[in-house]
Short mmCIF file of C-alpha atoms in Angstrom, two decimals:
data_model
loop_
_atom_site.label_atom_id
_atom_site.label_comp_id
_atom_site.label_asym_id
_atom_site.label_seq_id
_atom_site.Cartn_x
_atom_site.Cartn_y
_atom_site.Cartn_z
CA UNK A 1 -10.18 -23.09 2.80
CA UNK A 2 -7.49 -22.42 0.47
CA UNK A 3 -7.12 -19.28 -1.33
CA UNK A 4 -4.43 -16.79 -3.24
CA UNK A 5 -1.77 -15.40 -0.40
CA UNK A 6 -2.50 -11.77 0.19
CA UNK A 7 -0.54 -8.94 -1.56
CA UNK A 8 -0.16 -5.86 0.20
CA UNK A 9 1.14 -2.89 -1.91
CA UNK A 10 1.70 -0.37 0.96
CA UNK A 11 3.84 -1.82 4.00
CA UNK A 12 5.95 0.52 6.09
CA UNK A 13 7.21 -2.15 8.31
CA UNK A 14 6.26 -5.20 11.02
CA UNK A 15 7.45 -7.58 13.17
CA UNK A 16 9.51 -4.26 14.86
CA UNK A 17 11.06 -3.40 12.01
CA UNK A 18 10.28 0.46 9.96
CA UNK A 19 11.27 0.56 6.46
CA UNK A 20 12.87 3.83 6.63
CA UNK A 21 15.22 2.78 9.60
CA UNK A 22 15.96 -0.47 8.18
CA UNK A 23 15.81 -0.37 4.62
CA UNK A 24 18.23 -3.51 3.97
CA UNK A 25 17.91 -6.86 2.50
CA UNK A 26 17.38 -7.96 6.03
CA UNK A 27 15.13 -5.53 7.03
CA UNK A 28 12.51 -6.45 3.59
CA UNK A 29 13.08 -9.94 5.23
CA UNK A 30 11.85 -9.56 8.69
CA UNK A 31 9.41 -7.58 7.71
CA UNK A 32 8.30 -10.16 5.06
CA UNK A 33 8.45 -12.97 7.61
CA UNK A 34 6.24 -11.05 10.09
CA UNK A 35 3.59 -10.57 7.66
CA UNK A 36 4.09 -14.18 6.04
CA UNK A 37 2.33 -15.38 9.51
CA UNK A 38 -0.95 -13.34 8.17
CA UNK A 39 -0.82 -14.54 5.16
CA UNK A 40 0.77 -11.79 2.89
CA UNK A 41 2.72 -13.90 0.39
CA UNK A 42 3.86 -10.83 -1.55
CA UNK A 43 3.99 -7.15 -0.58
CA UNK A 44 5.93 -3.27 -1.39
CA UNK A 45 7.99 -2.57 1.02
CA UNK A 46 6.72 1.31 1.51
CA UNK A 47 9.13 4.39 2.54
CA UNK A 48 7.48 7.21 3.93
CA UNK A 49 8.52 10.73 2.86
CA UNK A 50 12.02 11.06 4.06
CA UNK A 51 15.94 12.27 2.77
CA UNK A 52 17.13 11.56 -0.81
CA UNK A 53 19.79 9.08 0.77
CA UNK A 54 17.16 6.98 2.58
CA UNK A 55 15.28 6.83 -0.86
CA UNK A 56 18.38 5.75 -2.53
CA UNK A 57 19.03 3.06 -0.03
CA UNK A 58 15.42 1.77 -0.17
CA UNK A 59 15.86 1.42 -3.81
CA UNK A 60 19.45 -0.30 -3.58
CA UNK A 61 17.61 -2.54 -1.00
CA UNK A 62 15.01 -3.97 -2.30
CA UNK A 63 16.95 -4.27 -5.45
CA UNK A 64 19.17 -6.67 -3.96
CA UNK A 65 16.03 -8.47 -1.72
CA UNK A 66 14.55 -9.08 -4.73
CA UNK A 67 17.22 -11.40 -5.19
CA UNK A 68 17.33 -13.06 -2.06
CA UNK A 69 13.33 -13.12 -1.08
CA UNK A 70 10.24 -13.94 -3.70
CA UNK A 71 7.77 -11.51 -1.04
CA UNK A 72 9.94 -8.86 -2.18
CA UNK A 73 7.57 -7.63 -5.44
CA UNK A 74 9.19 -4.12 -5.64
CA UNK A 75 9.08 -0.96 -3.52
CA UNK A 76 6.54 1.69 -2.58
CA UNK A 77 7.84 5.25 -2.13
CA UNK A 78 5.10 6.86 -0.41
CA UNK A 79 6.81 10.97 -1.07
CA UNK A 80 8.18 13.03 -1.13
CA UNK A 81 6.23 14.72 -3.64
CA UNK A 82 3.28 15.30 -1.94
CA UNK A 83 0.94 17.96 -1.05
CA UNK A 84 1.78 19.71 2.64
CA UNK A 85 -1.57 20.66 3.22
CA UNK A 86 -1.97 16.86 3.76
CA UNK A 87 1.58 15.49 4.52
CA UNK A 88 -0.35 13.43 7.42
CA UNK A 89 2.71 11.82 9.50
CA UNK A 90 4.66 12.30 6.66
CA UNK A 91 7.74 14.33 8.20
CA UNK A 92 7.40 18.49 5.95
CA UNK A 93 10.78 19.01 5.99
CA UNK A 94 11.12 16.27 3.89
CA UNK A 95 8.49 17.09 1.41
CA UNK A 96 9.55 18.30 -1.67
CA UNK A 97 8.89 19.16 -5.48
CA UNK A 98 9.65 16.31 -8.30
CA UNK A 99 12.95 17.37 -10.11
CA UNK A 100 14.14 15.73 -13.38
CA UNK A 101 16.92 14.05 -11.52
CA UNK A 102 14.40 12.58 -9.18
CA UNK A 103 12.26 10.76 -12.44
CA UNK A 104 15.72 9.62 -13.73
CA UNK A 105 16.54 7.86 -10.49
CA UNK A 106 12.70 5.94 -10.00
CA UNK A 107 12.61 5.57 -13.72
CA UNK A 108 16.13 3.41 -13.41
CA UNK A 109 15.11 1.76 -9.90
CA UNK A 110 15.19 -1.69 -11.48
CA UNK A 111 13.72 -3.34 -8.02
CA UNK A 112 10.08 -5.02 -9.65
CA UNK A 113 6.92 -2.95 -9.21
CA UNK A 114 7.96 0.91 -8.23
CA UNK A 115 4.92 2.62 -7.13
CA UNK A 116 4.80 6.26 -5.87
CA UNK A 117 2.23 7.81 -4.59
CA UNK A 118 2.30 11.76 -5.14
CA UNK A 119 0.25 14.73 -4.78
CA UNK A 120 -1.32 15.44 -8.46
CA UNK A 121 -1.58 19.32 -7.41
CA UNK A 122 1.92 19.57 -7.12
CA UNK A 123 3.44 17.39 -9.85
CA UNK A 124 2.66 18.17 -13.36
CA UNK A 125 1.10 15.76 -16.29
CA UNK A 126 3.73 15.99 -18.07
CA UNK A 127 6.29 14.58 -15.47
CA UNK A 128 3.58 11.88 -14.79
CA UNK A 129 3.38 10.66 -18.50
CA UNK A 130 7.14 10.11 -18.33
CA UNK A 131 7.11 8.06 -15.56
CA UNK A 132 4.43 6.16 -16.63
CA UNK A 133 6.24 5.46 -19.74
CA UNK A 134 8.81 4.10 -17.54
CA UNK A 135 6.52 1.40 -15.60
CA UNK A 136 5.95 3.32 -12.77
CA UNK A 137 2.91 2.80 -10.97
CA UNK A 138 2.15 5.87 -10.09
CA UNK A 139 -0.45 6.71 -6.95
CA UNK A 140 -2.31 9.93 -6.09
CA UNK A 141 -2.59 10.46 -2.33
CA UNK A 142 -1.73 13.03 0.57
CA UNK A 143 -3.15 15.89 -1.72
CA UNK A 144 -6.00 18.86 -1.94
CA UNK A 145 -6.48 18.52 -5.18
CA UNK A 146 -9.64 19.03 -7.01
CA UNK A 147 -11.68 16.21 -8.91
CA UNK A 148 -10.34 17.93 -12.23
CA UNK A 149 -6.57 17.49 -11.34
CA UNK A 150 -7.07 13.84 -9.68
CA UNK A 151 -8.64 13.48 -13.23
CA UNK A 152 -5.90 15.16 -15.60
CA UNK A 153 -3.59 13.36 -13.47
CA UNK A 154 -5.29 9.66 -14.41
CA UNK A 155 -5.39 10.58 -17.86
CA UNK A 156 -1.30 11.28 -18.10
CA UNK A 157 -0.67 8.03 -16.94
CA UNK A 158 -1.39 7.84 -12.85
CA UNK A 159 -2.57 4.05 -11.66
CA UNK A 160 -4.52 4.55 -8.98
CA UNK A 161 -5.52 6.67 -5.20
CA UNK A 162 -3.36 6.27 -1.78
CA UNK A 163 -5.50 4.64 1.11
CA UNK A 164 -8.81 6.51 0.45
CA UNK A 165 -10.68 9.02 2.24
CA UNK A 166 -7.35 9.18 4.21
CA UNK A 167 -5.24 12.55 3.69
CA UNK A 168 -6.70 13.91 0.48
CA UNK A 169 -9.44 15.97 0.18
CA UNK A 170 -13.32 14.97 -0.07
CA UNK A 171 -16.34 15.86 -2.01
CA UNK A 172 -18.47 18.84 -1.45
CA UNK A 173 -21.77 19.98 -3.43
CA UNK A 174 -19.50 21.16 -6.61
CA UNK A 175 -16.42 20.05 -5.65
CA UNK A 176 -16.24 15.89 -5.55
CA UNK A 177 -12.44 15.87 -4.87
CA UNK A 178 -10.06 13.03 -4.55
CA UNK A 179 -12.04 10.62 -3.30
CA UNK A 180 -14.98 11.65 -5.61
CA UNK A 181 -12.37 11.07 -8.25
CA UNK A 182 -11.16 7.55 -6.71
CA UNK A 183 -14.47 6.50 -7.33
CA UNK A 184 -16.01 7.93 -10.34
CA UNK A 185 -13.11 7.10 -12.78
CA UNK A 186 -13.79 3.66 -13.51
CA UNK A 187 -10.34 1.92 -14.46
CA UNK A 188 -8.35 3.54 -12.09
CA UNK A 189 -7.67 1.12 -8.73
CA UNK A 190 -8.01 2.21 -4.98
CA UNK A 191 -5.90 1.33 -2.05
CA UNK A 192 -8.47 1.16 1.04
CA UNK A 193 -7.13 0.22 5.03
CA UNK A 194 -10.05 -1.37 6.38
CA UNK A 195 -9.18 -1.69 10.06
CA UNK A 196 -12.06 1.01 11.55
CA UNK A 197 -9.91 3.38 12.76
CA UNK A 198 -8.78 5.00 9.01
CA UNK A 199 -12.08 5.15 7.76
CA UNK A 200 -15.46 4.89 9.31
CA UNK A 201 -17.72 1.59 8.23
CA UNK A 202 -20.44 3.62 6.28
CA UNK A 203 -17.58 5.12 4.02
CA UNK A 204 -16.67 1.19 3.43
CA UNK A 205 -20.09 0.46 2.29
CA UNK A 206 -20.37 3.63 -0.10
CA UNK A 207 -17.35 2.95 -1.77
CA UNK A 208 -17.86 -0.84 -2.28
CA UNK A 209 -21.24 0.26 -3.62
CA UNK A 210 -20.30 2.99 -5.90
CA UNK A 211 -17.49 1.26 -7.77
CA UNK A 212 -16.09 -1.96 -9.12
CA UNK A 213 -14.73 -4.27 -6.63
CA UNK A 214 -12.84 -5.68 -9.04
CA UNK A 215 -10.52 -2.12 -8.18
CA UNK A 216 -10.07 -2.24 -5.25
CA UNK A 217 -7.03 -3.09 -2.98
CA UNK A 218 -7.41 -3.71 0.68
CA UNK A 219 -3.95 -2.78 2.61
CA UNK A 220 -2.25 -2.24 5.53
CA UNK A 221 -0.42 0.91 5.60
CA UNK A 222 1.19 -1.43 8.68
CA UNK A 223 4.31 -0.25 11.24
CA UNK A 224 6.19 -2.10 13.35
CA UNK A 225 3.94 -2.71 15.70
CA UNK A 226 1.95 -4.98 13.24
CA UNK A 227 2.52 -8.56 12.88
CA UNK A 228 3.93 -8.67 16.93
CA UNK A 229 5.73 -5.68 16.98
CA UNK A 230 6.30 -3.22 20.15
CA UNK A 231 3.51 -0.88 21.29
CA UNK A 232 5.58 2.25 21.02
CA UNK A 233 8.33 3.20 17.99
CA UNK A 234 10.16 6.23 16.84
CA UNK A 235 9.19 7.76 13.13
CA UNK A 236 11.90 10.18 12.34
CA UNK A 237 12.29 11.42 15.96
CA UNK A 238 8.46 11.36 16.75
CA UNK A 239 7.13 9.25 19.00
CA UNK A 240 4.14 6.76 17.97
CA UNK A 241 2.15 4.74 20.68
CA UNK A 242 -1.03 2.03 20.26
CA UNK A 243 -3.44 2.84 22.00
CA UNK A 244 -6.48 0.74 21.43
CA UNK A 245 -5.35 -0.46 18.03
CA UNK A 246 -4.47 2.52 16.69
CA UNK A 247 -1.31 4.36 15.63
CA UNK A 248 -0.69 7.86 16.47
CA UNK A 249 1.81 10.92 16.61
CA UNK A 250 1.83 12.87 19.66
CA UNK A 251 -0.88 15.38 18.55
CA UNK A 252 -3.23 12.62 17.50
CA UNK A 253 -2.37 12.12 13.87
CA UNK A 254 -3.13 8.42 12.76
CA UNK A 255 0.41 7.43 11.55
CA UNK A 256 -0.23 4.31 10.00
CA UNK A 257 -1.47 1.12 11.35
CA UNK A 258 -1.12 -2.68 12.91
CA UNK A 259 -3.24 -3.91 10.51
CA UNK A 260 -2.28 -7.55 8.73
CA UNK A 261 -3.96 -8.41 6.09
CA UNK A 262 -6.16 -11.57 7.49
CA UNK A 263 -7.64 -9.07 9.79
CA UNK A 264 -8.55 -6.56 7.08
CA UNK A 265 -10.33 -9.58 4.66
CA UNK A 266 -11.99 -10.25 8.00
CA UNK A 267 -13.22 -6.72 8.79
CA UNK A 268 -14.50 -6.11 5.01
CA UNK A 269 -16.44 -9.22 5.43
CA UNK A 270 -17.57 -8.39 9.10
CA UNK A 271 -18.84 -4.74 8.47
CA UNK A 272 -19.63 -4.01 4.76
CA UNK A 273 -21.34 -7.73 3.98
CA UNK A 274 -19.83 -8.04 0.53
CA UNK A 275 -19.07 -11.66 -0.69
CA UNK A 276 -15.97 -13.70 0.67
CA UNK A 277 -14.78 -14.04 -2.90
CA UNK A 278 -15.14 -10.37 -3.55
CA UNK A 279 -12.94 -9.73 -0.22
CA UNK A 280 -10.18 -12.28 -1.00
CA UNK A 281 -9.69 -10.63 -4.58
CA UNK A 282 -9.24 -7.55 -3.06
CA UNK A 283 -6.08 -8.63 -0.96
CA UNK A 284 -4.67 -10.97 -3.83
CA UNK A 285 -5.84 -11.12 -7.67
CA UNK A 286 -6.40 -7.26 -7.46
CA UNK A 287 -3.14 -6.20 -6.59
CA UNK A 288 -1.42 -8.59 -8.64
CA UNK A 289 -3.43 -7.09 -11.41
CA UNK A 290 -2.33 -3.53 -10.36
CA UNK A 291 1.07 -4.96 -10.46
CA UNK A 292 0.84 -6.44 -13.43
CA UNK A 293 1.78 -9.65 -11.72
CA UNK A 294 -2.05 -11.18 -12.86
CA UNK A 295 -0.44 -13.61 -14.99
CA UNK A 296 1.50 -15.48 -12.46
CA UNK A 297 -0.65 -14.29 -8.49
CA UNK A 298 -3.74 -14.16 -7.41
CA UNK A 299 -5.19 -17.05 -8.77
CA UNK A 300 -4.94 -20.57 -7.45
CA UNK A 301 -5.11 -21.93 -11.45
CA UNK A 302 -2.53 -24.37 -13.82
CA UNK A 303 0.41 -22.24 -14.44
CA UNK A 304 0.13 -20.01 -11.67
CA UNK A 305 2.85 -19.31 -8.51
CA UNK A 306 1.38 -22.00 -5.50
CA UNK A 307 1.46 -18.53 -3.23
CA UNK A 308 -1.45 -19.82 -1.37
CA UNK A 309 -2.60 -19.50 2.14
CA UNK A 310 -5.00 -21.87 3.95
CA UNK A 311 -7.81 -20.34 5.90
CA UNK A 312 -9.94 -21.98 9.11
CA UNK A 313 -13.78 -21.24 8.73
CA UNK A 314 -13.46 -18.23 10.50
CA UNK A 315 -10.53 -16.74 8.33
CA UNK A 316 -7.20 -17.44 10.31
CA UNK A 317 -4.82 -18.09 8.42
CA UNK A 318 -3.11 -21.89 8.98
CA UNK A 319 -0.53 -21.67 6.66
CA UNK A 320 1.20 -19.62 4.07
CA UNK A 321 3.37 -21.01 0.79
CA UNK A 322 5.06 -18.66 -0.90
CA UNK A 323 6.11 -20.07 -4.35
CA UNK A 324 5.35 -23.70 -2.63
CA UNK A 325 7.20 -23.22 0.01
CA UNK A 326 5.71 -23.56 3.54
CA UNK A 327 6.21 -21.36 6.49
CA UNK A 328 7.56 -24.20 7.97
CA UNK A 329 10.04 -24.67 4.67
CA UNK A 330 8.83 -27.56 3.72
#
């Protein structure tokens, strides 16, 4: 089967490589060629909350890998404005509060899609209508808020909801939250990692039956272990191990995956039933949409980039072209 190559919008690394430690032409370029092999034709390179430097570097980075690499679609800065309360692995001391300096230097990133995901309980509308205005695509994630901020914050300008039902909060009798939010508001698009460890197989099947497909994003939220990686890395001084496919901090905090992207079209298929097409959108013409990228991926259609990847029946992926290029460069 051939389809659209996957496009994964939240990446944090593969192949051994973490974004944060690495965040270099070279880096973007392992970590490209690691996921290439699951047939991710396109993807953000995603920094985790961390110093204003590494931000800077990220930015200068996959400015210049743009350049050099067509995977390269733009960065994800994933922080540091987000919500303590539900930093996750994100490292505190790092979180911090948006500051006008900090919109001036993501408006002027000039490195294809910037998204950033931030906590819309601790960032005002006003700040999120100017990025907006600036292309940002702007993500609501790690956060408490209430259904009425998630809201307010869609209507200034915000995109779309960080990996959900992970680190924001959920509904109640009166109170439906982020994730209520996520999936009541009908044009806003959801990032979702469907590997059965970040969210439990009934919450798949409530979500794909109480909104659109045609919003959501299925992604990795991948570390270095993904895509043949070691077992074991170090995030900011903290120790992560795999044990039995998942990712976590000492204390037990999930801290990201080793998710590719075949495997998560494979496990929305598997568990939640919904069509093959449906599935496939979600990891290509979806996020190409989100990215405003619709025009050119996610289709396999005259006038579109041959980013394609060839499936077996049971959805391994044979081989990846990126722009028609092989893996094998030919």
């Amino acid at each position: 089967m051939l389809a659209p190559g996957y496009i994964d919008v939240q990446v944090n690394g593969g192949g051994g490589v973490l974004f944060n430690e690495d965040p270099t032409p070279e880096g973007i370029a392992r970590i490209a060629a690691a996921h290439r092999k699951h047939g991710t034709v396109g993807l953000l390179p995603t920094l985790v909350t961390d110093a204003p430097q590494v931000m800077a570097a990220a930015i200068a980075g996959t400015r210049e890998a743009r350049q050099l690499n067509p995977a390269t679609l733009g960065v994800h800065l994933e922080g540091p404005f987000l919500d303590p309360a539900r930093k996750g692995a994100h490292e505190l001391r790092y979180i911090r509060d948006l500051k006008p300096d900090d919109i001036a230097t993501i408006a002027a990133a000039n490195c294809g899609a910037v998204m950033l995901t931030l906590a819309p309980n601790r960032v005002d509308g006003a700040s999120i209508a100017e990025l907006a205005r600036h292309g940002v695509l702007i993500s609501l994630g790690h956060s408490n808020a209430s259904y009425a901020e998630a809201s307010a914050a869609v209507k200034a300008g915000a995109h779309a909801f960080t990996h959900l039902f992970n680190a924001m909060s959920a509904p109640a009798g009166r109170e439906p939250g982020m994730v209520g939010a996520a999936l009541d508001l009908d044009e806003a698009f959801v990032g979702i990692i469907a590997d059965g460890h970040h969210v439990h197989e009934a919450n798949l099947r409530i979500a794909f039956a109480a909104k659109r497909h045609d919003r959501f994003m299925l992604i990795t939220d991948a570390m270095p272990p993904a895509a043949g990686g070691p077992d074991q890395f170090d995030l900011q001084g903290r120790r992560v191990t795999c044990a039995e496919g998942s990712l976590r901090l000492e204390d037990g905090t999930l801290a990201g995956s080793v998710l590719t992207m075949d495997e998560a079209v494979r496990f929305a298929v598997e568990v939640t039933e919904i069509e093959l097409g449906d599935a496939l959108a979600m990891a290509s013409r979806v996020p190409a949409t989100f990215l405003r990228r619709e025009s050119e991926l996610g289709r396999i259609a005259p006038g579109y980039l041959a980013s394609l990847v060839h499936l077996d029946d049971d959805l391994h992926v044979l081989e990846t072209w990126i722009e028609g290029r092989s893996s094998s460069g030919s």
